[in-house]
PDB file of C-alpha atoms in Angstrom:
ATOM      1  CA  UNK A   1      -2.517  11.043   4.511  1.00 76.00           C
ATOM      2  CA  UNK A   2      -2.253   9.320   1.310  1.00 93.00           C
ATOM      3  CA  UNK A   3      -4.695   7.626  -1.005  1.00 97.00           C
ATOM      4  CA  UNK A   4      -3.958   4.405  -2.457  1.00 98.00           C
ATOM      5  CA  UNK A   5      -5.333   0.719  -4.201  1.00 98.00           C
ATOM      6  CA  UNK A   6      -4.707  -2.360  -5.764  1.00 98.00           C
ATOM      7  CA  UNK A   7      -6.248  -5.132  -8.194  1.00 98.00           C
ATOM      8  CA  UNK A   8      -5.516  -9.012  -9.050  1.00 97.00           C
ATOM      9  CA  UNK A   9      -7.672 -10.303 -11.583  1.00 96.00           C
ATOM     10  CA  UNK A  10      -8.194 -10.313 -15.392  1.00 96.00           C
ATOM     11  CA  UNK A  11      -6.034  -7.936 -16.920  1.00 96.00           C
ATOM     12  CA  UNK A  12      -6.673  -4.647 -17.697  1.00 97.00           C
ATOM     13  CA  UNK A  13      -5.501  -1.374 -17.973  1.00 98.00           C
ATOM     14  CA  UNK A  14      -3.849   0.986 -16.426  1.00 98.00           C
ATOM     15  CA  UNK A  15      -6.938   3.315 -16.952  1.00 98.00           C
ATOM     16  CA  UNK A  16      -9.283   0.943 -16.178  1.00 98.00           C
ATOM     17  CA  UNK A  17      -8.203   0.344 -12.827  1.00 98.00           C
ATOM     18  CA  UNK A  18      -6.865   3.440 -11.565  1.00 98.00           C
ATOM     19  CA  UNK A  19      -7.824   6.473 -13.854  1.00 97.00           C
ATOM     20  CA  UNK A  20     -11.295   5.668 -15.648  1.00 97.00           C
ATOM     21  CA  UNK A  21     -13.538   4.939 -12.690  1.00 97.00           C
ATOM     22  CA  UNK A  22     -15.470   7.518 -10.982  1.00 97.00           C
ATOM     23  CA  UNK A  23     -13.674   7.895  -7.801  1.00 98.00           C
ATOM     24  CA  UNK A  24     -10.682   5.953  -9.150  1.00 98.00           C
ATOM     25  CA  UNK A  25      -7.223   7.471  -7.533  1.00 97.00           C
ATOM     26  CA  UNK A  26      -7.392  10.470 -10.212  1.00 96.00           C
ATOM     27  CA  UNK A  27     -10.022  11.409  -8.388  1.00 97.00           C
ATOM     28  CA  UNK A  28      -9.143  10.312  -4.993  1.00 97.00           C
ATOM     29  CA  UNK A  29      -6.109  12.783  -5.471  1.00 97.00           C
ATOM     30  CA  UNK A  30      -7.997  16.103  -5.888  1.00 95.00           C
ATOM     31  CA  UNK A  31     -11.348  14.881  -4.130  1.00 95.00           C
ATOM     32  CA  UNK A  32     -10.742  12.494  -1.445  1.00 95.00           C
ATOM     33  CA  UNK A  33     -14.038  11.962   0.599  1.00 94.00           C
ATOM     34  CA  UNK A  34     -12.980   9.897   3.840  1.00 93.00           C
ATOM     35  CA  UNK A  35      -9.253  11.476   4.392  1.00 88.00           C
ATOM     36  CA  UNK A  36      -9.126  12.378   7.702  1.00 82.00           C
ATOM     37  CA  UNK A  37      -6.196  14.843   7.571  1.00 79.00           C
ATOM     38  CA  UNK A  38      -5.122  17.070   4.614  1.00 80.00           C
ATOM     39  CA  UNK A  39      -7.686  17.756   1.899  1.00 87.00           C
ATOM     40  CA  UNK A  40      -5.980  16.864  -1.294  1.00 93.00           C
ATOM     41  CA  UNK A  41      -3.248  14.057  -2.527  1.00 92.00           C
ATOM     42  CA  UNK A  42      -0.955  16.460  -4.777  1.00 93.00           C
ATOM     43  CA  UNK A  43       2.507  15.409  -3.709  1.00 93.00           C
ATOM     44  CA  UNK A  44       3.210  12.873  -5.522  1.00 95.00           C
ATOM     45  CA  UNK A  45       2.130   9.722  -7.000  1.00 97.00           C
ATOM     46  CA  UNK A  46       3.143   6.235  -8.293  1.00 98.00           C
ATOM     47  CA  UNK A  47       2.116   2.876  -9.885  1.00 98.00           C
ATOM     48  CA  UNK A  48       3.165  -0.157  -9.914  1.00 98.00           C
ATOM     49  CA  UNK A  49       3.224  -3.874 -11.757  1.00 98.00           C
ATOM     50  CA  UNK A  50       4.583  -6.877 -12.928  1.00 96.00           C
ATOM     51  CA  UNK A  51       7.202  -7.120 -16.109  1.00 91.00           C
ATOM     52  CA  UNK A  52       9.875  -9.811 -17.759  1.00 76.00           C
ATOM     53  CA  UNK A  53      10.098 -12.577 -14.992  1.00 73.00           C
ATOM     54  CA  UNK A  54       7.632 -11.336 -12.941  1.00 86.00           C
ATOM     55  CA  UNK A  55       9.880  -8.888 -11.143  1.00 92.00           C
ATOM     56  CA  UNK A  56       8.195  -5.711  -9.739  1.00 96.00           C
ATOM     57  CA  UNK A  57       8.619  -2.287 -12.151  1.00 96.00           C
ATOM     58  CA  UNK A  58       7.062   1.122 -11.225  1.00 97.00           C
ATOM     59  CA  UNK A  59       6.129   4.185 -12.565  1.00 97.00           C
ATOM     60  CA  UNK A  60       6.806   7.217 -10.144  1.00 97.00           C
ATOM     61  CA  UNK A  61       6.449  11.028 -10.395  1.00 96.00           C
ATOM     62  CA  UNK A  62       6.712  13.639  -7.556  1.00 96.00           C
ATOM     63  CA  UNK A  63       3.912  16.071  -9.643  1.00 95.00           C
ATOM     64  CA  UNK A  64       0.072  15.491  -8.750  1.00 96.00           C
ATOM     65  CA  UNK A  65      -1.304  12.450 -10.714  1.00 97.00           C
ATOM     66  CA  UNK A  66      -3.752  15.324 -12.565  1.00 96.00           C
ATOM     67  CA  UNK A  67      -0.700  16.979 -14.322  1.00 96.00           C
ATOM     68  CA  UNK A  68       0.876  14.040 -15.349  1.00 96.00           C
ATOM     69  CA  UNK A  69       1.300  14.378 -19.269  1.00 94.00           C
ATOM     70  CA  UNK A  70       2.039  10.784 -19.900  1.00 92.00           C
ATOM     71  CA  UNK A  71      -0.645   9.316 -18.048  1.00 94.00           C
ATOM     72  CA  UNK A  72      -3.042   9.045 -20.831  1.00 92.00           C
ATOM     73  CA  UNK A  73      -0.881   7.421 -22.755  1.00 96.00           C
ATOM     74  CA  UNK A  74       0.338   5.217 -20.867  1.00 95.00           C
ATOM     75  CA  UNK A  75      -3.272   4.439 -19.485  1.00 96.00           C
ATOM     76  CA  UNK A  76      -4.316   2.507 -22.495  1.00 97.00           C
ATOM     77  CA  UNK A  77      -1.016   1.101 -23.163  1.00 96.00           C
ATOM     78  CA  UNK A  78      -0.367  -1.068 -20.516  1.00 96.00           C
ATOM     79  CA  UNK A  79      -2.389  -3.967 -19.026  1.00 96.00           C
ATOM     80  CA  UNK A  80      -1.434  -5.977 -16.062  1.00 96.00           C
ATOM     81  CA  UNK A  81      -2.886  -8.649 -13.805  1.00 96.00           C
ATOM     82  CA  UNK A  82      -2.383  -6.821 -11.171  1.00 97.00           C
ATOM     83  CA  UNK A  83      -2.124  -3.385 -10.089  1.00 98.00           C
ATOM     84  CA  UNK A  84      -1.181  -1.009  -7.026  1.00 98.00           C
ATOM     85  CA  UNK A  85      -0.896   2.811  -6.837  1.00 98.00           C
ATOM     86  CA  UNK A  86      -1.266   5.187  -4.268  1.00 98.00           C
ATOM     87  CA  UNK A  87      -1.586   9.034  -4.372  1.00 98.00           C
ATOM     88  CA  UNK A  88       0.584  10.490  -1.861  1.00 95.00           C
ATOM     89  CA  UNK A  89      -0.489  13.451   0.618  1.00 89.00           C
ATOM     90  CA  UNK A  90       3.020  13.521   2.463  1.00 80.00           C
ATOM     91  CA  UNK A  91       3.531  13.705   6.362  1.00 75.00           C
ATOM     92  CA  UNK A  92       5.122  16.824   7.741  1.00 68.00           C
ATOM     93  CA  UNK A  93       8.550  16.503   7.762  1.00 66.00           C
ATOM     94  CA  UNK A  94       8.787  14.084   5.289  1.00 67.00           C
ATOM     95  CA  UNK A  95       9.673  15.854   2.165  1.00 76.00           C
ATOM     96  CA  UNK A  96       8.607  15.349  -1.351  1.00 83.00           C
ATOM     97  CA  UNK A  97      11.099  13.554  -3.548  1.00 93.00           C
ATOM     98  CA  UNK A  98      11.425  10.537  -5.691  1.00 95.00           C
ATOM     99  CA  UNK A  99      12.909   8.124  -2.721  1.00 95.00           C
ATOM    100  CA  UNK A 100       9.995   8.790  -0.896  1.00 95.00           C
ATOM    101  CA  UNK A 101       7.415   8.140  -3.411  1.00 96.00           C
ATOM    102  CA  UNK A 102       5.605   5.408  -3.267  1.00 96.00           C
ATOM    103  CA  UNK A 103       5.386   1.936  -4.367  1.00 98.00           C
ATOM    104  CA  UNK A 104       8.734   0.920  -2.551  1.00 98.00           C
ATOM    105  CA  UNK A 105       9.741  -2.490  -4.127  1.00 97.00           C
ATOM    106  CA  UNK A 106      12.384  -4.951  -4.720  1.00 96.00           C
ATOM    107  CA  UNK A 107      13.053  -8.177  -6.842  1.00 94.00           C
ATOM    108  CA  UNK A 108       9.570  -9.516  -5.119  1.00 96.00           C
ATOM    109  CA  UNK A 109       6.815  -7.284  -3.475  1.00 98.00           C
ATOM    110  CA  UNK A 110       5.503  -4.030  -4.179  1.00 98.00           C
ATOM    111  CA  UNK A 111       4.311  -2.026  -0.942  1.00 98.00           C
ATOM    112  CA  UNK A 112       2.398   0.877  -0.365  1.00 98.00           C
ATOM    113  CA  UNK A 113       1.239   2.556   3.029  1.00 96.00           C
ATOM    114  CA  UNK A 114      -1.164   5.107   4.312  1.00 93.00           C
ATOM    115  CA  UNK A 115      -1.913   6.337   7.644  1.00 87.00           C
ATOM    116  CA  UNK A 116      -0.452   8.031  10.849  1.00 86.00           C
ATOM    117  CA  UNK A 117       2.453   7.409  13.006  1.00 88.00           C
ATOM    118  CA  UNK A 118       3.182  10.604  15.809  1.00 87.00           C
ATOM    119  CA  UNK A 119       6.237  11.707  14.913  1.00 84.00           C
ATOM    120  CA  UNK A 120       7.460   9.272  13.409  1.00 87.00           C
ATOM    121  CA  UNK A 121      11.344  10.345  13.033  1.00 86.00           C
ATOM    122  CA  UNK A 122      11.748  10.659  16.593  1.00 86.00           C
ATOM    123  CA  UNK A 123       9.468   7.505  17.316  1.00 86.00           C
ATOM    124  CA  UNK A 124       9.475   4.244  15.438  1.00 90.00           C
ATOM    125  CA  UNK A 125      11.990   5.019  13.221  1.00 92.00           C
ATOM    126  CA  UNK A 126      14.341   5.044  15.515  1.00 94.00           C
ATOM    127  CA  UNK A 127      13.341   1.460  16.773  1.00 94.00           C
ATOM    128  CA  UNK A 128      12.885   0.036  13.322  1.00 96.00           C
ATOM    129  CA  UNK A 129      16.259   0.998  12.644  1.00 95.00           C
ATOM    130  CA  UNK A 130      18.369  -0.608  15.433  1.00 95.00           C
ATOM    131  CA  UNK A 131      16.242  -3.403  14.047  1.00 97.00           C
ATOM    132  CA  UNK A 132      18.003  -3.583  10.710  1.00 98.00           C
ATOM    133  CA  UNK A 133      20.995  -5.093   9.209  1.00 97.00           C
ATOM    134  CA  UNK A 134      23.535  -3.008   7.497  1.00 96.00           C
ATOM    135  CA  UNK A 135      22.773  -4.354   4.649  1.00 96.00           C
ATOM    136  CA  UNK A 136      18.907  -3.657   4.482  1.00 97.00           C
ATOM    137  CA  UNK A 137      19.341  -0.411   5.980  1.00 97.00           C
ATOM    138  CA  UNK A 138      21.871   0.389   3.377  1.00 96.00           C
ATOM    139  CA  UNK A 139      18.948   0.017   0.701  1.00 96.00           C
ATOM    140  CA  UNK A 140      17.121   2.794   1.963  1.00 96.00           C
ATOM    141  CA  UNK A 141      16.707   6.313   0.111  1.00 95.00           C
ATOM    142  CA  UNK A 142      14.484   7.925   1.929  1.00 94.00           C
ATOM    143  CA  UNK A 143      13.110   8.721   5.331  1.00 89.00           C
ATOM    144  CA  UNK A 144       9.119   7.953   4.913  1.00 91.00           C
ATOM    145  CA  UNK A 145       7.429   5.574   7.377  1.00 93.00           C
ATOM    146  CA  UNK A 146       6.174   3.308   4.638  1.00 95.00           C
ATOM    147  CA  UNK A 147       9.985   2.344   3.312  1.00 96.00           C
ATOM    148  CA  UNK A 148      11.216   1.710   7.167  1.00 97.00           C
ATOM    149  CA  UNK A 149       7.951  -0.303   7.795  1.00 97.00           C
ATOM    150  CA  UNK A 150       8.804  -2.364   3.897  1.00 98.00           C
ATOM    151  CA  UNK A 151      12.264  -2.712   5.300  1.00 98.00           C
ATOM    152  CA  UNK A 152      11.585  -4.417   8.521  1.00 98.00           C
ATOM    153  CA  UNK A 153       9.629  -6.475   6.723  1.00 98.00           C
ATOM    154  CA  UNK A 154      12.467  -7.666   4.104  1.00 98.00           C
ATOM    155  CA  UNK A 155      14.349  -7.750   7.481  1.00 98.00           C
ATOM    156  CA  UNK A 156      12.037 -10.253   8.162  1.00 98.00           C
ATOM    157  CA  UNK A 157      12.072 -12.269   5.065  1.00 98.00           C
ATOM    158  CA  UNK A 158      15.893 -12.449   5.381  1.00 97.00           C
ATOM    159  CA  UNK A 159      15.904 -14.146   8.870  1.00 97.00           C
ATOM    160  CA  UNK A 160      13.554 -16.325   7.780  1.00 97.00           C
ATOM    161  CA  UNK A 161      13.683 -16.774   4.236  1.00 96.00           C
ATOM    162  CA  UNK A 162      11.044 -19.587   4.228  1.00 97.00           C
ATOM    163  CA  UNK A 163       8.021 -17.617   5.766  1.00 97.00           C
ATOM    164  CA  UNK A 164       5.397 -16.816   3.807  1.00 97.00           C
ATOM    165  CA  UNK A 165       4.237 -12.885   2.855  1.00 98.00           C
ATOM    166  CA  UNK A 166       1.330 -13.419   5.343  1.00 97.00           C
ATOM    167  CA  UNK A 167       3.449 -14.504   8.125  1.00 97.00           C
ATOM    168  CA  UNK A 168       6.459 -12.184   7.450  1.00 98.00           C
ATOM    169  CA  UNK A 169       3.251  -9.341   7.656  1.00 98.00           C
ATOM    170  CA  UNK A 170       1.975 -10.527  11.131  1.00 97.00           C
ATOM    171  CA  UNK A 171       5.892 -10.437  12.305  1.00 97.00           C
ATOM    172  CA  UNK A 172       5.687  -6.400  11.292  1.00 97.00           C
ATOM    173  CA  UNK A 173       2.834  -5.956  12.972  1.00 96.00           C
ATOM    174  CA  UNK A 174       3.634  -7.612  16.065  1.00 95.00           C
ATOM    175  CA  UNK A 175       7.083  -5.665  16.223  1.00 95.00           C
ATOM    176  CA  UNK A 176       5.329  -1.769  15.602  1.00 94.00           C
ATOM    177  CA  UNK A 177       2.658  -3.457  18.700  1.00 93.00           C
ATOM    178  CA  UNK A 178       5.944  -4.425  20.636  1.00 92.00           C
ATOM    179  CA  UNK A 179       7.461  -1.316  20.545  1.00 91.00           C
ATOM    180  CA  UNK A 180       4.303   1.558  20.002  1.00 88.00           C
ATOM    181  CA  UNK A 181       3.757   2.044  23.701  1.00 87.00           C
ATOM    182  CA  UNK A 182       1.863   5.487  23.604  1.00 88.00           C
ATOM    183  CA  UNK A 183       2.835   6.433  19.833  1.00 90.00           C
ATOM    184  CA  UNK A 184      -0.328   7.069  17.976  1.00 91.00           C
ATOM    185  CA  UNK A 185      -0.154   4.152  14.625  1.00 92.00           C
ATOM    186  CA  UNK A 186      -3.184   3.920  11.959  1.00 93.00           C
ATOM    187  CA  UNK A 187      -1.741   1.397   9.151  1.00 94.00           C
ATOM    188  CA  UNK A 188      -3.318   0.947   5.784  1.00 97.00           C
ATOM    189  CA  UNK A 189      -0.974  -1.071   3.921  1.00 98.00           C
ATOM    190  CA  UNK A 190      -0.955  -2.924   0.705  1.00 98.00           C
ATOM    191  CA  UNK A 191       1.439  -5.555  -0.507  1.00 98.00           C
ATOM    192  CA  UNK A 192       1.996  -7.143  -3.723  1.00 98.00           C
ATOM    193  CA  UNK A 193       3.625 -10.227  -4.958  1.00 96.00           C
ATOM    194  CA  UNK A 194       3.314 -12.394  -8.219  1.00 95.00           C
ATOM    195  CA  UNK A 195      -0.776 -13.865  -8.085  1.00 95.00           C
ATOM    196  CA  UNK A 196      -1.464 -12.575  -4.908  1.00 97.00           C
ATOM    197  CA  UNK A 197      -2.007  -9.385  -3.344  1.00 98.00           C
ATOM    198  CA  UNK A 198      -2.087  -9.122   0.785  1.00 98.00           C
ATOM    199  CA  UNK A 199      -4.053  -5.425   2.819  1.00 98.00           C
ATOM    200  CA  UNK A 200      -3.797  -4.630   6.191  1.00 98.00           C
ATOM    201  CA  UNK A 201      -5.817  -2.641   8.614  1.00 98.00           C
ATOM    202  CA  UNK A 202      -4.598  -2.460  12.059  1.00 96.00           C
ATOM    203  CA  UNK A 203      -4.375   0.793  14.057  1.00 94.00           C
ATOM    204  CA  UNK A 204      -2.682   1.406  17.757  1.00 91.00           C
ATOM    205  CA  UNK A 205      -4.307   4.330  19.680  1.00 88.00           C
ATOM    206  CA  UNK A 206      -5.798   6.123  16.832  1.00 89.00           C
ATOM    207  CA  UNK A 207      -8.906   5.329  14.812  1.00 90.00           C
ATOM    208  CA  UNK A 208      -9.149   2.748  12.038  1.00 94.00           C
ATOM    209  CA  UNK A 209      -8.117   4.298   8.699  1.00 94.00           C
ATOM    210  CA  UNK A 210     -10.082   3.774   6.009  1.00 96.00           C
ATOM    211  CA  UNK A 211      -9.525   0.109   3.542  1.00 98.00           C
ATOM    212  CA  UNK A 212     -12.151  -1.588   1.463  1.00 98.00           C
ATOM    213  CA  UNK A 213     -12.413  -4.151  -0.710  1.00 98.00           C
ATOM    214  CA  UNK A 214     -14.682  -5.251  -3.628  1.00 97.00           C
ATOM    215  CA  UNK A 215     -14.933  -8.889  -5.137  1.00 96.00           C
ATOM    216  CA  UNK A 216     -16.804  -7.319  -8.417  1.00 93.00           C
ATOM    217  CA  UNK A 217     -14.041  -5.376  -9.974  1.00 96.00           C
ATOM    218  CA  UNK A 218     -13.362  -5.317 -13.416  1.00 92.00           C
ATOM    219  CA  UNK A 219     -13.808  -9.046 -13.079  1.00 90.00           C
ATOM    220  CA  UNK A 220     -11.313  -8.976 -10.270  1.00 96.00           C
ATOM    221  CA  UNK A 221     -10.381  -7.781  -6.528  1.00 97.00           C
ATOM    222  CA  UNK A 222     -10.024  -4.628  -5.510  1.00 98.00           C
ATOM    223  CA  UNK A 223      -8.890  -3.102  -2.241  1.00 98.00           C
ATOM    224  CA  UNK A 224      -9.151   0.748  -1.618  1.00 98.00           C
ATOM    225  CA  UNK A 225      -8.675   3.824   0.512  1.00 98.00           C
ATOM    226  CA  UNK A 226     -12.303   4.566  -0.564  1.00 98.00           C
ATOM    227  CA  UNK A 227     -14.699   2.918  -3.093  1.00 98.00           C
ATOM    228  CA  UNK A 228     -13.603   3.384  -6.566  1.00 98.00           C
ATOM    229  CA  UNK A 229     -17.101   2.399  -7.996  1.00 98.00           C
ATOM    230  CA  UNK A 230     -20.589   2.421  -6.600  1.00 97.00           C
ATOM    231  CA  UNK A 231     -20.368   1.635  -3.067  1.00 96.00           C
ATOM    232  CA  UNK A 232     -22.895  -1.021  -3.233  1.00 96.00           C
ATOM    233  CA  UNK A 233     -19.856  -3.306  -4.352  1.00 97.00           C
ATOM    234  CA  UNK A 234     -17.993  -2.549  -1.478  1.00 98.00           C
ATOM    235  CA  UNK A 235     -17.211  -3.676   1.935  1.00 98.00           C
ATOM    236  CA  UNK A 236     -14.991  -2.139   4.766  1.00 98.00           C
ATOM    237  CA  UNK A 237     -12.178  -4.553   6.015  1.00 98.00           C
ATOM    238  CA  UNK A 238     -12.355  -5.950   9.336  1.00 97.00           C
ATOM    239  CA  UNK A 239     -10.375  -4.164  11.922  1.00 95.00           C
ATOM    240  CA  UNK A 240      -7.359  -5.692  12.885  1.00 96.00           C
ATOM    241  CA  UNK A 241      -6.781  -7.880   9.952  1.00 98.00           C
ATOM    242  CA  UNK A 242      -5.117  -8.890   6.978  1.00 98.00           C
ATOM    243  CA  UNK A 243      -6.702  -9.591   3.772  1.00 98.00           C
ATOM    244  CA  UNK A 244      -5.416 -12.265   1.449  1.00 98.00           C
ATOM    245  CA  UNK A 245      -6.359 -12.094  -2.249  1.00 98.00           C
ATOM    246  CA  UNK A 246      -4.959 -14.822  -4.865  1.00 94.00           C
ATOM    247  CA  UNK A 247      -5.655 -15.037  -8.424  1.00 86.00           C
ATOM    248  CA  UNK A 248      -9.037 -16.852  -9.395  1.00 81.00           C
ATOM    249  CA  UNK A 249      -9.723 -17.383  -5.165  1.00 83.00           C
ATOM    250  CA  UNK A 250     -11.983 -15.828  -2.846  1.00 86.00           C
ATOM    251  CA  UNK A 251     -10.761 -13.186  -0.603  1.00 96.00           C
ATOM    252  CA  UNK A 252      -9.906 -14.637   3.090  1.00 97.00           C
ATOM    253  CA  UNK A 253      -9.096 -13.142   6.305  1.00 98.00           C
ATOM    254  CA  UNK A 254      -6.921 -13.457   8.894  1.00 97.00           C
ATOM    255  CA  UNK A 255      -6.438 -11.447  11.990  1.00 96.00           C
ATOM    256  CA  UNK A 256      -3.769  -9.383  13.414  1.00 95.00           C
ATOM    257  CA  UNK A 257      -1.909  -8.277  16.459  1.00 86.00           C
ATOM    258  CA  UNK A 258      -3.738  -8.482  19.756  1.00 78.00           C
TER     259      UNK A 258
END
């Protein structure tokens, strides 16, 4: 399993949000405290934001976040509305490389996921696929379950081009319901797009991964694998829902699949 987070708010830094706080995700990566398989998050990491025209830019490297040279530098050099970042712990079978680092992006969203799917190569990739066009499939790199999941949902936002993020996110979740049957699915997934930033939890025959979310962050929202800060300022997410977050609004929820 992987570790991961994101912020909308005030800006701030890169180390403020991710590397400064006590459990932040440099800490999340050696010491996780709620992963349920694997004990550390050392294959990988990345980060992601919003440059020139608000278009999506990351930072990726397939080293643990801990040995990262540049990090400290680049911690209190940039600042960013928003933030997302995840710490990866990869599945078995699904290698350690650039393409399948996380944040996956394009011209509009950032996305991140953590959790479980059984087998996934043999399972719901297989199903997500025959779901794609040529030419979204042809944009894929890698073979992780978070990049076939983020391209089903472009998939999505192609059809129907005028559907909002929150809608083209219950459509994904309604398709991985359609088609789980017996596979074993816990879904922790972040999404980011210009002012707002969307979380899900949902999980099909497993246990409820872990996803909170704090209103008193840095002056902003927060939504985590595990508390970054005291846990007082913390709440776990509803099962079965998605979490919208906009900038200056309070968090809402709406549920999803059955």
């Amino acid at each position: 399993m992987c570790r991961h987070a994101a912020y909308i708010g005030p800006a701030i830094s890169l180390a403020q949000c991710f590397l400064e706080p006590e459990h932040g995700l440099l800490q999340q990566a050696e010491h996780p405290r709620e992963m349920r398989v694997g004990r550390v998050n050392a294959d990988g990491f990345g980060i992601g934001w919003f440059i020139d025209r608000d278009k999506p830019a990351a930072y990726k490297n397939i080293q643990p976040i801990w040995s990262d040279t540049n990090l400290s530098a680049l911690g209190v050099s940039l600042f960013s509305t928003q933030w997302i970042g995840l710490v990866r712990g990869a599945s078995p079978g699904l290698g350690v490389s650039i393409d399948n680092t996380h944040p996956f992006y394009d011209n509009r969203w950032h996305f991140t996921l953590n959790g479980i799917i059984t087998d996934f190569a043999n399972t719901l990739r297989p199903a997500i696929n025959n779901r794609l066009s040529d030419d979204i499939s042809a944009t894929i790199m890698g073979h992780t379950d978070a990049e076939f999941i983020f391209a089903l949902m472009r998939q999505f936002s192609l059809e129907e081009p005028d559907s909002s993020t929150t809608q083209l996110l219950q459509k994904v979740v309604d398709f991985l319901e359609e088609v789980a049957g017996d596979i074993e699915i816990a879904l922790s997934v972040l999404v980011c797009e210009k002012d707002s930033m969307y979380a899900i939890r949902h999980s099909v025959n497993l246990p409820f991964p872990t996803l909170y979310y704090s209103e008193e962050y840095v002056g902003g929202v927060a939504v985590a694998s595990e508390p970054m800060t005291d846990r007082r300022y913390w709440k776990l997410m509803p099962e079965q829902s998605l979490l919208i977050a906009e900038a200056n609004k309070r968090v809402r929820f709406e549920r999803v699949g059955k």
